[in-house]
C-alpha positions in Angstrom: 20.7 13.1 42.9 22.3 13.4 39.9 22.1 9.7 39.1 18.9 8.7 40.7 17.6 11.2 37.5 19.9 9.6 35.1 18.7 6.3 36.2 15.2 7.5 35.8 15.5 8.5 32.7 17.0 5.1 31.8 14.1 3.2 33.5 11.2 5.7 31.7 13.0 6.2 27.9 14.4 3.2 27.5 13.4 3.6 24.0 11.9 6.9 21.7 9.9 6.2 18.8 8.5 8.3 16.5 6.5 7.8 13.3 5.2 9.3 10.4 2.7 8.7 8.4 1.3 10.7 5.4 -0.8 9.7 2.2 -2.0 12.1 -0.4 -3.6 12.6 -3.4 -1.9 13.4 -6.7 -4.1 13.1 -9.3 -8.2 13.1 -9.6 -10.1 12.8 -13.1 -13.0 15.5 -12.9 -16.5 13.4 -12.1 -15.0 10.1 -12.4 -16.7 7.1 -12.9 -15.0 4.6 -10.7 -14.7 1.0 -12.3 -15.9 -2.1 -9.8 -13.7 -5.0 -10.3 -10.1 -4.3 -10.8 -7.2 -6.2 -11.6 -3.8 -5.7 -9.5 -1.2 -5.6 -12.1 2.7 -6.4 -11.5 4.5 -4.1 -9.0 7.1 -1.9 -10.3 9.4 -2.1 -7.7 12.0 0.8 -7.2 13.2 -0.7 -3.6 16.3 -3.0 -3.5 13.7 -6.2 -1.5 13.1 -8.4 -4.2 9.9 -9.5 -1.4 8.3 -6.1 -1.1 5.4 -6.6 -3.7 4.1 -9.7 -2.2 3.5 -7.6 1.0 3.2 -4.1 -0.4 0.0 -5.2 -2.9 -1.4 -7.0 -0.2 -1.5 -3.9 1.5 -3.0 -1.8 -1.6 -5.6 -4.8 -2.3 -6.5 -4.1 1.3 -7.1 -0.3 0.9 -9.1 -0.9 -2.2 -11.2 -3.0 -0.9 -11.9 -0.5 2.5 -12.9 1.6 -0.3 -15.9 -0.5 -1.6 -13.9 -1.8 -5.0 -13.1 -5.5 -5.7 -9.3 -5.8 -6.6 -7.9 -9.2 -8.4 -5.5 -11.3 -8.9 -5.7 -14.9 -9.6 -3.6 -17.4 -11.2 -5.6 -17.5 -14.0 -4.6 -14.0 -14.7 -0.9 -14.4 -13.7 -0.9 -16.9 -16.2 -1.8 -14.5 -19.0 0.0 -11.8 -18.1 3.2 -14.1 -18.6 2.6 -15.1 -22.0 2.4 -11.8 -22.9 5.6 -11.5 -21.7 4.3 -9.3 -18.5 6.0 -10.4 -15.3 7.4 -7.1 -13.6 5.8 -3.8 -12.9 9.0 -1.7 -14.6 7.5 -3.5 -18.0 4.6 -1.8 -18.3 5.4 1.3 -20.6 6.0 -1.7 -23.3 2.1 -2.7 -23.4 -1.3 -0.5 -23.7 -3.3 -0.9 -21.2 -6.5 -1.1 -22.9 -5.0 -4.4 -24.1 -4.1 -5.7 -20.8 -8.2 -5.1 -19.8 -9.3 -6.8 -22.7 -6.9 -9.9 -22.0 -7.7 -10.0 -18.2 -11.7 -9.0 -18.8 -11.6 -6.1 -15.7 -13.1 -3.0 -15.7 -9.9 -1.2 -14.5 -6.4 -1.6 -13.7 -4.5 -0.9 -10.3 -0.8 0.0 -10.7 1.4 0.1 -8.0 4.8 1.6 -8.0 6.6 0.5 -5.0 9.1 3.7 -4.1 10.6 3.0 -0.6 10.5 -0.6 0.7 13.6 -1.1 3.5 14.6 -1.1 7.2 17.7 0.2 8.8 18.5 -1.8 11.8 21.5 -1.1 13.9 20.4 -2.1 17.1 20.1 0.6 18.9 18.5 2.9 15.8 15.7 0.8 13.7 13.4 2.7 11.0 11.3 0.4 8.6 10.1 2.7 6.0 7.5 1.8 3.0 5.9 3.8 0.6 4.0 3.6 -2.5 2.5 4.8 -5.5 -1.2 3.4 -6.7 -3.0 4.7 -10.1 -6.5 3.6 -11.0 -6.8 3.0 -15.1 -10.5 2.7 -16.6 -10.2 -0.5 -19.6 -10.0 2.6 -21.7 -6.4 3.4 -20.4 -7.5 6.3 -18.7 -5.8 7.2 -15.4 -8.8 8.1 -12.9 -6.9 9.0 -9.7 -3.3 8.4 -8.4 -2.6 8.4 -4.3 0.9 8.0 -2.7 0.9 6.4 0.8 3.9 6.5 3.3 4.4 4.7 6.9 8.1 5.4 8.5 8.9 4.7 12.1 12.4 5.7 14.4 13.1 3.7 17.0 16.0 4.9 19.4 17.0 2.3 21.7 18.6 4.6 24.8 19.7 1.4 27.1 21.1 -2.0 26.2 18.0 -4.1 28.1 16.2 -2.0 25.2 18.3 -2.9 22.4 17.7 -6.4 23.4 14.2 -6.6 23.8 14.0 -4.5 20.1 16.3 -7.2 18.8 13.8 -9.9 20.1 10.6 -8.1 18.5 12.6 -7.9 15.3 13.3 -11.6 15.2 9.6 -12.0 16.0 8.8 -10.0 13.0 11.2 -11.2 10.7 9.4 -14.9 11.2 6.4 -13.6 10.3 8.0 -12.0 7.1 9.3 -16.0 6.3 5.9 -17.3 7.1 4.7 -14.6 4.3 7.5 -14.7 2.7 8.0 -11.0 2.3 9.1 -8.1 5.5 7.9 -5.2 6.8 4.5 -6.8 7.1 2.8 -4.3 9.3 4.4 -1.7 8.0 2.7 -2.5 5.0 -0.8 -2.9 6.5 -0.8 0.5 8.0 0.3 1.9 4.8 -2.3 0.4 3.1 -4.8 1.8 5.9 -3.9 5.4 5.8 -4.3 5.0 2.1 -7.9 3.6 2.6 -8.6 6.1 4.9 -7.4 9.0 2.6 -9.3 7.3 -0.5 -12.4 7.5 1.7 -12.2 10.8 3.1 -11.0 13.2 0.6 -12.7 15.3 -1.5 -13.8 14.0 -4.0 -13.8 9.9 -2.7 -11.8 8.4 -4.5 -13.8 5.2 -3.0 -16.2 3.1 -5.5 -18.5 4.4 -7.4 -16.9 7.7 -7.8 -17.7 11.1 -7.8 -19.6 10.7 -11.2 -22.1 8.1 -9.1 -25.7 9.7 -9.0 -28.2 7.9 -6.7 -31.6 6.4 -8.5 -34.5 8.7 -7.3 -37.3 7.3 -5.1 -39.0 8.1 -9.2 -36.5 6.1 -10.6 -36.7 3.2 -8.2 -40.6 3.0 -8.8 -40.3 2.6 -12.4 -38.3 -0.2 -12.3 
């Protein structure tokens, strides 16, 4: 009896997973005025994966854009940014932001502080984890808000039929990281969705146009 549960549990838990997921808000300017198009600047990347902004501001570009603002970045912009000497994120204390929106011509500025970007995988224990930091800048160099986002998963493998098929979804992943050439791909999308989502619902929205936002009267409206 004693095995027929054992081997019950085997067939049942093969595997336990268990995630968490958490964003919050840091910092909120009083009755902001939320800028519409903003430019994604450089990542300052605290994680040890030379490939996690590609993914990780995809993901923040995502959440922005869930919450009604138009984030870019174009060549054209990369391009200036480098002759001013601008190509990493953990540059930015060297240049005044006011400068940067005038150069790129954006209403705001998103930066992105990348603070966890990794994966342990040891078969029958694998936890991505990805979290960052994204501030909102006015062309004035004012910060408006700041949000930190976090996705981490545990995945305990209990049999070896579950290692295997764990090590087979890995490799799966891991060739969708070449074709992007970054990892932790949808790790980074659902961090970038709980960050939309908490954008959206807390009070005050952080979403475009801000708190600040007063809608034109039906008086208004007629005048015009």
């Amino acid at each position: 009896m004693k095995k027929f549960a054992a081997f019950l549990f085997c067939g049942f838990a093969a595997s336990v997973l268990a995630g968490c997921a958490t964003a919050k808000i840091n910092y909120v300017k009083d009755g902001f005025s939320a800028p519409d198009i903003v430019a994604m600047l450089p990542a300052d990347n605290q994680s040890n994966d030379l490939t996690a902004p590609r993914a990780a501001l995809g993901a923040v570009a995502s959440a922005l854009i869930g919450a009604n603002y138009f984030p870019i970045s174009t060549p054209a912009q990369e391009e200036i940014l480098r002759k001013l000497g601008l190509t990493d994120g953990g540059q930015l204390n060297a240049f005044k932001l006011t400068d940067l929106a005038s150069k790129l011509e954006t209403d705001g500025l998103v930066v992105t502080r990348i603070d966890e970007f990794k994966k342990v995988n040891i078969g029958i224990y694998i936890s991505p984890t990805v979290e960052t930091t994204v501030m909102l800048y006015d062309n004035h160099g004012e910060k408006l808000w700041e949000a930190t986002s976090k996705f981490t998963e545990k995945k305990f493998n209990l049999s070896l039929q579950a290692a295997i098929q764990a090590g087979a979804q890995e490799l799966a992943g891991d060739l969708v990281g070449k074709i992007f050439k970054t990892s932790l791909v949808r790790e980074s999308q659902i961090m970038g969705g709980l960050l939309a989502k908490k954008m959206t619902m807390n009070k005050p929205s952080l979403a475009y146009p801000g708190p600040a936002y007063q809608p034109a009267t039906p008086k208004q409206v007629a005048a015009k």
